[in-house]
Amino acid sequence: MSDSPTSHTAGNAYAEAGVNIEAADRAIDLMKVWVEKAKRPEMIGGLGGFAGLFDASALTRYKRPLLATSTDGVGTKVAIAQAMDVHDTIGRDLVGMVVDDLVVCGAEPLFMTDYIATGRVVPERIAAIVKGIAEGCVEAGCALVGGETAEHPGLLHPDEYDVAGATTGVVEADDLLGPGRVRPDDVVLAMASSGLHSNGYSLVRHVLLSEHGAGWALDRHVDELGGDLGTTLLTPTRIYAKACLDLARTVTVHAMSHVTGGGLAANLERVMPVELSATIERGTWTPEPVFDLVRRVGDVSQADLEATLNCGVGMVALLPADQVDAAVAVLEGYGIHAWPAGRVGAATGRGGAVELVGQHPGW
């Protein structure tokens, strides 16, 4: 037999280029069990289609349904998950970032899609990420209707990945929350965060982990944290969706704000009318130790810290003073500590401004 060029199938050629179709198929098989858990009755079909399907006839019960949509990622928190080789919590962060942006306008999250880009598909790792997303969707009450896993050899290192997602929700037009409902003397009701959530990790990693900062290892035991540093940094984002929807149904709520990038003041300003302002008393709470750790170790000014991290408040609601006790009870029922942290008044300077005053106990 004469010599001939080596035969290449399309699949083999793609694999030689760094894309493993068999690994992707294996990942789909592993994630099916988790996606199945994150379903709603309106979801049609399962994995494998070109598009996720959701039965919109459920919206007929609304007089004037407004669709709301949100998209986000988890930032450089993925670097912590990759360094620790723990991948089943980062998906919960992703869900928290997108669904709680919907909730602030009173919208119920209906369904979500995700996108995972990686340098190399490791089926078990992809399935662990999707497990976290599915668990977060269950906690938020939305369906995971589909997603995409893309292998990007040469663009990402083999063990690198990034995640993003988008969600769609609905709110009755008459129930839409926002600046137009906010009134003077409304109370700023703060809801405790679970920690750093998924914002400001470039600052946190620079201060605590980089060679230009403290240079600490993730397995370092830190007394103030009560354990190793990595575990604290990987604490999942709190998902407020069900609790805040119940809150809006149970008591009078005028507006809500999800405290993400930019910190408490900047995010609350997004739902403040220009004729009003708000004052928040730092003395009403002490942020979790990780925030003070970043402040002290990095010699970060309080202004910079508050403009980057949530500093212990992950969500706020603006509501009448006579609704506070009932609101606190609703949130405590979901295991969310809440407290009155400030008040809305007439604007005396820049319209819609939010000012933090005083100091946190122990700081």
GROMACS .gro file of C-alpha atoms in nm:
model
  363
    1MET     CA    1   0.000   0.000   0.000
    2SER     CA    2   0.139   0.338  -0.094
    3ASP     CA    3   0.191   0.613   0.159
    4SER     CA    4  -0.087   0.870   0.186
    5PRO     CA    5  -0.158   1.173   0.404
    6THR     CA    6  -0.304   1.097   0.744
    7SER     CA    7  -0.681   1.099   0.732
    8HIS     CA    8  -0.853   1.358   0.957
    9THR     CA    9  -1.220   1.359   1.041
   10ALA     CA   10  -1.380   1.697   1.110
   11GLY     CA   11  -1.406   1.608   1.477
   12ASN     CA   12  -1.041   1.509   1.503
   13ALA     CA   13  -0.929   1.824   1.326
   14TYR     CA   14  -1.134   2.036   1.565
   15ALA     CA   15  -0.983   1.847   1.860
   16GLU     CA   16  -0.634   1.913   1.727
   17ALA     CA   17  -0.725   2.281   1.720
   18GLY     CA   18  -0.808   2.253   2.088
   19VAL     CA   19  -1.185   2.201   2.088
   20ASN     CA   20  -1.314   1.875   2.236
   21ILE     CA   21  -1.666   1.802   2.118
   22GLU     CA   22  -1.685   1.475   2.314
   23ALA     CA   23  -1.601   1.660   2.636
   24ALA     CA   24  -1.874   1.913   2.562
   25ASP     CA   25  -2.127   1.633   2.510
   26ARG     CA   26  -2.018   1.473   2.837
   27ALA     CA   27  -2.063   1.806   3.015
   28ILE     CA   28  -2.419   1.830   2.884
   29ASP     CA   29  -2.496   1.481   3.015
   30LEU     CA   30  -2.362   1.572   3.358
   31MET     CA   31  -2.547   1.901   3.385
   32LYS     CA   32  -2.889   1.763   3.283
   33VAL     CA   33  -2.972   1.652   3.636
   34TRP     CA   34  -2.916   2.004   3.768
   35VAL     CA   35  -3.102   2.185   3.491
   36GLU     CA   36  -3.397   1.953   3.550
   37LYS     CA   37  -3.420   2.084   3.908
   38ALA     CA   38  -3.442   2.447   3.789
   39LYS     CA   39  -3.772   2.426   3.603
   40ARG     CA   40  -4.103   2.609   3.618
   41PRO     CA   41  -4.434   2.475   3.483
   42GLU     CA   42  -4.416   2.725   3.196
   43MET     CA   43  -4.086   2.585   3.067
   44ILE     CA   44  -4.121   2.384   2.746
   45GLY     CA   45  -3.871   2.123   2.633
   46GLY     CA   46  -3.526   2.063   2.773
   47LEU     CA   47  -3.160   2.078   2.682
   48GLY     CA   48  -3.051   2.041   2.323
   49GLY     CA   49  -3.271   2.289   2.139
   50PHE     CA   50  -3.151   2.603   1.969
   51ALA     CA   51  -3.362   2.822   2.196
   52GLY     CA   52  -3.517   2.794   2.540
   53LEU     CA   53  -3.896   2.801   2.535
   54PHE     CA   54  -4.125   2.954   2.797
   55ASP     CA   55  -4.505   2.951   2.778
   56ALA     CA   56  -4.599   3.322   2.772
   57SER     CA   57  -4.970   3.249   2.815
   58ALA     CA   58  -4.895   3.271   3.186
   59LEU     CA   59  -4.878   3.648   3.134
   60THR     CA   60  -5.248   3.668   3.049
   61ARG     CA   61  -5.328   3.702   3.418
   62TYR     CA   62  -5.165   4.046   3.411
   63LYS     CA   63  -5.361   4.356   3.309
   64ARG     CA   64  -5.054   4.526   3.165
   65PRO     CA   65  -4.747   4.306   3.196
   66LEU     CA   66  -4.410   4.481   3.172
   67LEU     CA   67  -4.118   4.259   3.080
   68ALA     CA   68  -3.791   4.329   3.259
   69THR     CA   69  -3.451   4.196   3.161
   70SER     CA   70  -3.105   4.199   3.315
   71THR     CA   71  -2.764   4.063   3.222
   72ASP     CA   72  -2.442   4.042   3.423
   73GLY     CA   73  -2.143   3.832   3.518
   74VAL     CA   74  -1.948   3.776   3.838
   75GLY     CA   75  -1.630   3.967   3.757
   76THR     CA   76  -1.293   3.851   3.880
   77LYS     CA   77  -1.445   3.642   4.157
   78VAL     CA   78  -1.404   3.357   3.908
   79ALA     CA   79  -1.028   3.383   3.970
   80ILE     CA   80  -1.087   3.281   4.334
   81ALA     CA   81  -1.300   2.983   4.230
   82GLN     CA   82  -1.036   2.872   3.981
   83ALA     CA   83  -0.749   2.912   4.226
   84MET     CA   84  -0.935   2.710   4.491
   85ASP     CA   85  -1.068   2.456   4.238
   86VAL     CA   86  -1.417   2.507   4.381
   87HIS     CA   87  -1.672   2.564   4.107
   88ASP     CA   88  -2.015   2.481   4.246
   89THR     CA   89  -2.085   2.818   4.411
   90ILE     CA   90  -1.993   3.072   4.144
   91GLY     CA   91  -2.319   2.999   3.964
   92ARG     CA   92  -2.515   3.117   4.265
   93ASP     CA   93  -2.327   3.445   4.241
   94LEU     CA   94  -2.430   3.475   3.879
   95VAL     CA   95  -2.797   3.421   3.958
   96GLY     CA   96  -2.788   3.673   4.242
   97MET     CA   97  -2.633   3.936   4.019
   98VAL     CA   98  -2.902   3.914   3.751
   99VAL     CA   99  -3.227   3.826   3.929
  100ASP     CA  100  -3.194   4.084   4.205
  101ASP     CA  101  -3.156   4.360   3.949
  102LEU     CA  102  -3.506   4.267   3.830
  103VAL     CA  103  -3.654   4.254   4.176
  104VAL     CA  104  -3.581   4.619   4.250
  105CYS     CA  105  -3.856   4.724   4.010
  106GLY     CA  106  -4.092   4.463   4.153
  107ALA     CA  107  -4.046   4.214   3.868
  108GLU     CA  108  -4.066   3.840   3.927
  109PRO     CA  109  -3.779   3.657   3.750
  110LEU     CA  110  -3.926   3.400   3.512
  111PHE     CA  111  -3.634   3.240   3.333
  112MET     CA  112  -3.260   3.263   3.285
  113THR     CA  113  -2.995   3.163   3.033
  114ASP     CA  114  -2.622   3.132   3.097
  115TYR     CA  115  -2.299   3.150   2.898
  116ILE     CA  116  -1.976   2.979   3.003
  117ALA     CA  117  -1.655   3.046   2.809
  118THR     CA  118  -1.355   2.828   2.892
  119GLY     CA  119  -1.014   2.745   2.759
  120ARG     CA  120  -1.082   2.372   2.789
  121VAL     CA  121  -1.404   2.189   2.860
  122VAL     CA  122  -1.367   1.974   3.168
  123PRO     CA  123  -1.711   1.811   3.196
  124GLU     CA  124  -1.712   1.782   3.573
  125ARG     CA  125  -1.611   2.146   3.614
  126ILE     CA  126  -1.878   2.272   3.373
  127ALA     CA  127  -2.138   2.058   3.547
  128ALA     CA  128  -2.034   2.201   3.885
  129ILE     CA  129  -2.077   2.557   3.755
  130VAL     CA  130  -2.420   2.473   3.614
  131LYS     CA  131  -2.511   2.303   3.944
  132GLY     CA  132  -2.458   2.636   4.120
  133ILE     CA  133  -2.660   2.822   3.858
  134ALA     CA  134  -2.946   2.574   3.886
  135GLU     CA  135  -2.947   2.590   4.266
  136GLY     CA  136  -2.952   2.968   4.248
  137CYS     CA  137  -3.244   2.958   4.005
  138VAL     CA  138  -3.437   2.733   4.243
  139GLU     CA  139  -3.371   2.977   4.526
  140ALA     CA  140  -3.482   3.268   4.308
  141GLY     CA  141  -3.789   3.087   4.172
  142CYS     CA  142  -3.691   3.115   3.805
  143ALA     CA  143  -3.633   2.852   3.538
  144LEU     CA  144  -3.298   2.779   3.376
  145VAL     CA  145  -3.420   2.742   3.017
  146GLY     CA  146  -3.089   2.710   2.838
  147GLY     CA  147  -2.730   2.817   2.801
  148GLU     CA  148  -2.411   2.786   2.605
  149THR     CA  149  -2.068   2.644   2.679
  150ALA     CA  150  -1.795   2.771   2.446
  151GLU     CA  151  -1.441   2.636   2.431
  152HIS     CA  152  -1.189   2.909   2.347
  153PRO     CA  153  -0.841   2.755   2.325
  154GLY     CA  154  -0.571   3.013   2.269
  155LEU     CA  155  -0.791   3.289   2.406
  156LEU     CA  156  -0.829   3.147   2.756
  157HIS     CA  157  -0.585   2.922   2.941
  158PRO     CA  158  -0.705   2.561   2.975
  159ASP     CA  159  -0.831   2.602   3.332
  160GLU     CA  160  -0.971   2.954   3.289
  161TYR     CA  161  -1.336   3.032   3.240
  162ASP     CA  162  -1.582   3.317   3.264
  163VAL     CA  163  -1.956   3.309   3.322
  164ALA     CA  164  -2.238   3.544   3.229
  165GLY     CA  165  -2.613   3.524   3.228
  166ALA     CA  166  -2.935   3.699   3.139
  167THR     CA  167  -3.278   3.681   3.296
  168THR     CA  168  -3.627   3.795   3.205
  169GLY     CA  169  -3.906   3.880   3.446
  170VAL     CA  170  -4.246   4.044   3.458
  171VAL     CA  171  -4.422   4.303   3.672
  172GLU     CA  172  -4.771   4.445   3.661
  173ALA     CA  173  -4.747   4.805   3.538
  174ASP     CA  174  -4.945   4.935   3.836
  175ASP     CA  175  -4.702   4.761   4.074
  176LEU     CA  176  -4.383   4.897   3.919
  177LEU     CA  177  -4.146   5.024   4.190
  178GLY     CA  178  -3.914   5.318   4.141
  179PRO     CA  179  -3.832   5.684   4.200
  180GLY     CA  180  -4.183   5.807   4.125
  181ARG     CA  181  -4.316   5.638   4.439
  182VAL     CA  182  -4.051   5.759   4.685
  183ARG     CA  183  -4.177   6.009   4.943
  184PRO     CA  184  -4.022   6.236   5.207
  185ASP     CA  185  -3.977   6.060   5.541
  186ASP     CA  186  -3.951   5.716   5.377
  187VAL     CA  187  -3.723   5.489   5.577
  188VAL     CA  188  -3.415   5.333   5.418
  189LEU     CA  189  -3.443   4.969   5.521
  190ALA     CA  190  -3.108   4.792   5.487
  191MET     CA  191  -3.077   4.419   5.420
  192ALA     CA  192  -2.757   4.245   5.524
  193SER     CA  193  -2.526   4.106   5.258
  194SER     CA  194  -2.363   3.765   5.288
  195GLY     CA  195  -2.023   3.926   5.242
  196LEU     CA  196  -1.849   4.075   4.941
  197HIS     CA  197  -2.103   3.933   4.695
  198SER     CA  198  -1.953   3.962   4.343
  199ASN     CA  199  -1.822   4.316   4.321
  200GLY     CA  200  -1.489   4.481   4.382
  201TYR     CA  201  -1.277   4.167   4.359
  202SER     CA  202  -1.010   4.344   4.157
  203LEU     CA  203  -0.955   4.569   4.461
  204VAL     CA  204  -0.982   4.281   4.710
  205ARG     CA  205  -0.741   4.059   4.517
  206HIS     CA  206  -0.494   4.346   4.477
  207VAL     CA  207  -0.501   4.428   4.848
  208LEU     CA  208  -0.496   4.078   4.995
  209LEU     CA  209  -0.350   3.843   4.734
  210SER     CA  210  -0.118   4.024   4.494
  211GLU     CA  211   0.256   4.058   4.537
  212HIS     CA  212   0.203   4.434   4.539
  213GLY     CA  213  -0.039   4.394   4.830
  214ALA     CA  214  -0.031   4.163   5.132
  215GLY     CA  215   0.054   3.858   4.919
  216TRP     CA  216  -0.155   3.626   5.135
  217ALA     CA  217  -0.239   3.271   5.028
  218LEU     CA  218  -0.602   3.167   4.996
  219ASP     CA  219  -0.552   2.891   5.254
  220ARG     CA  220  -0.419   3.138   5.510
  221HIS     CA  221  -0.611   3.128   5.839
  222VAL     CA  222  -0.730   3.474   5.934
  223ASP     CA  223  -0.850   3.508   6.291
  224GLU     CA  224  -1.090   3.793   6.217
  225LEU     CA  225  -1.262   3.580   5.954
  226GLY     CA  226  -1.283   3.272   6.172
  227GLY     CA  227  -1.128   3.054   5.903
  228ASP     CA  228  -0.926   3.056   5.585
  229LEU     CA  229  -0.925   3.355   5.354
  230GLY     CA  230  -1.037   3.170   5.043
  231THR     CA  231  -1.356   3.039   5.198
  232THR     CA  232  -1.459   3.390   5.298
  233LEU     CA  233  -1.380   3.532   4.954
  234LEU     CA  234  -1.583   3.258   4.785
  235THR     CA  235  -1.894   3.305   5.003
  236PRO     CA  236  -2.186   3.310   4.754
  237THR     CA  237  -2.385   3.623   4.682
  238ARG     CA  238  -2.712   3.641   4.876
  239ILE     CA  239  -3.018   3.597   4.656
  240TYR     CA  240  -3.296   3.830   4.773
  241ALA     CA  241  -3.552   3.763   4.499
  242LYS     CA  242  -3.822   3.563   4.677
  243ALA     CA  243  -3.790   3.762   5.000
  244CYS     CA  244  -3.817   4.099   4.825
  245LEU     CA  245  -4.110   3.991   4.611
  246ASP     CA  246  -4.289   3.873   4.924
  247LEU     CA  247  -4.197   4.201   5.091
  248ALA     CA  248  -4.352   4.403   4.807
  249ARG     CA  249  -4.670   4.193   4.827
  250THR     CA  250  -4.698   4.213   5.206
  251VAL     CA  251  -4.615   4.574   5.290
  252THR     CA  252  -4.603   4.907   5.109
  253VAL     CA  253  -4.269   4.940   4.931
  254HIS     CA  254  -4.187   5.245   4.720
  255ALA     CA  255  -3.850   5.147   4.574
  256MET     CA  256  -3.563   4.903   4.615
  257SER     CA  257  -3.198   4.913   4.522
  258HIS     CA  258  -2.957   4.624   4.462
  259VAL     CA  259  -2.617   4.721   4.602
  260THR     CA  260  -2.361   4.609   4.345
  261GLY     CA  261  -2.065   4.784   4.180
  262GLY     CA  262  -2.038   5.142   4.300
  263GLY     CA  263  -2.149   5.071   4.655
  264LEU     CA  264  -2.448   5.166   4.866
  265ALA     CA  265  -2.479   5.540   4.800
  266ALA     CA  266  -2.432   5.525   4.423
  267ASN     CA  267  -2.683   5.242   4.378
  268LEU     CA  268  -2.945   5.398   4.604
  269GLU     CA  269  -2.914   5.721   4.406
  270ARG     CA  270  -3.033   5.530   4.099
  271VAL     CA  271  -3.384   5.506   4.250
  272MET     CA  272  -3.397   5.850   4.416
  273PRO     CA  273  -3.609   6.129   4.264
  274VAL     CA  274  -3.421   6.454   4.203
  275GLU     CA  275  -3.630   6.654   4.451
  276LEU     CA  276  -3.531   6.427   4.743
  277SER     CA  277  -3.215   6.301   4.910
  278ALA     CA  278  -3.135   6.031   5.164
  279THR     CA  279  -2.914   6.014   5.469
  280ILE     CA  280  -2.779   5.680   5.592
  281GLU     CA  281  -2.639   5.635   5.942
  282ARG     CA  282  -2.330   5.413   5.945
  283GLY     CA  283  -2.378   5.372   6.319
  284THR     CA  284  -2.674   5.139   6.259
  285TRP     CA  285  -2.456   4.843   6.157
  286THR     CA  286  -2.108   4.695   6.165
  287PRO     CA  287  -1.989   4.551   5.832
  288GLU     CA  288  -1.862   4.193   5.825
  289PRO     CA  289  -1.493   4.157   5.920
  290VAL     CA  290  -1.378   4.108   5.559
  291PHE     CA  291  -1.459   4.471   5.477
  292ASP     CA  292  -1.255   4.606   5.766
  293LEU     CA  293  -0.976   4.365   5.672
  294VAL     CA  294  -0.955   4.510   5.320
  295ARG     CA  295  -0.968   4.862   5.463
  296ARG     CA  296  -0.689   4.809   5.716
  297VAL     CA  297  -0.456   4.578   5.524
  298GLY     CA  298  -0.474   4.786   5.207
  299ASP     CA  299  -0.493   5.123   5.383
  300VAL     CA  300  -0.800   5.186   5.168
  301SER     CA  301  -0.987   5.504   5.247
  302GLN     CA  302  -1.344   5.465   5.364
  303ALA     CA  303  -1.461   5.668   5.065
  304ASP     CA  304  -1.290   5.430   4.822
  305LEU     CA  305  -1.417   5.127   5.011
  306GLU     CA  306  -1.776   5.252   5.004
  307ALA     CA  307  -1.751   5.339   4.635
  308THR     CA  308  -1.644   4.982   4.552
  309LEU     CA  309  -1.789   4.730   4.799
  310ASN     CA  310  -2.133   4.681   4.952
  311CYS     CA  311  -1.988   4.715   5.306
  312GLY     CA  312  -2.248   4.482   5.455
  313VAL     CA  313  -2.567   4.601   5.282
  314GLY     CA  314  -2.671   4.401   4.976
  315MET     CA  315  -3.019   4.541   4.916
  316VAL     CA  316  -3.227   4.831   5.046
  317ALA     CA  317  -3.598   4.914   5.039
  318LEU     CA  318  -3.757   5.256   5.071
  319LEU     CA  319  -4.089   5.242   5.254
  320PRO     CA  320  -4.312   5.435   5.494
  321ALA     CA  321  -4.202   5.438   5.859
  322ASP     CA  322  -4.519   5.259   5.973
  323GLN     CA  323  -4.428   4.961   5.752
  324VAL     CA  324  -4.082   4.899   5.896
  325ASP     CA  325  -4.169   4.650   6.170
  326ALA     CA  326  -4.377   4.436   5.937
  327ALA     CA  327  -4.107   4.452   5.670
  328VAL     CA  328  -3.836   4.341   5.913
  329ALA     CA  329  -4.054   4.047   6.016
  330VAL     CA  330  -4.104   3.938   5.654
  331LEU     CA  331  -3.732   3.948   5.580
  332GLU     CA  332  -3.634   3.776   5.903
  333GLY     CA  333  -3.865   3.495   5.794
  334TYR     CA  334  -3.629   3.441   5.501
  335GLY     CA  335  -3.322   3.454   5.722
  336ILE     CA  336  -3.231   3.806   5.610
  337HIS     CA  337  -3.134   4.050   5.882
  338ALA     CA  338  -3.283   4.395   5.812
  339TRP     CA  339  -3.280   4.725   5.998
  340PRO     CA  340  -3.374   5.093   5.947
  341ALA     CA  341  -3.052   5.262   5.838
  342GLY     CA  342  -3.163   5.606   5.727
  343ARG     CA  343  -3.435   5.834   5.602
  344VAL     CA  344  -3.543   6.024   5.292
  345GLY     CA  345  -3.586   6.402   5.305
  346ALA     CA  346  -3.606   6.705   5.081
  347ALA     CA  347  -3.298   6.770   4.871
  348THR     CA  348  -3.088   7.051   5.018
  349GLY     CA  349  -2.802   7.028   4.768
  350ARG     CA  350  -2.755   6.795   4.475
  351GLY     CA  351  -3.089   6.640   4.389
  352GLY     CA  352  -3.121   6.266   4.444
  353ALA     CA  353  -2.803   6.251   4.652
  354VAL     CA  354  -2.736   5.989   4.919
  355GLU     CA  355  -2.503   6.071   5.207
  356LEU     CA  356  -2.349   5.832   5.457
  357VAL     CA  357  -2.284   5.992   5.797
  358GLY     CA  358  -2.136   5.884   6.128
  359GLN     CA  359  -1.919   5.578   6.174
  360HIS     CA  360  -1.966   5.203   6.206
  361PRO     CA  361  -1.936   5.069   6.562
  362GLY     CA  362  -1.584   4.936   6.612
  363TRP     CA  363  -1.437   5.124   6.316
   0.00000   0.00000   0.00000
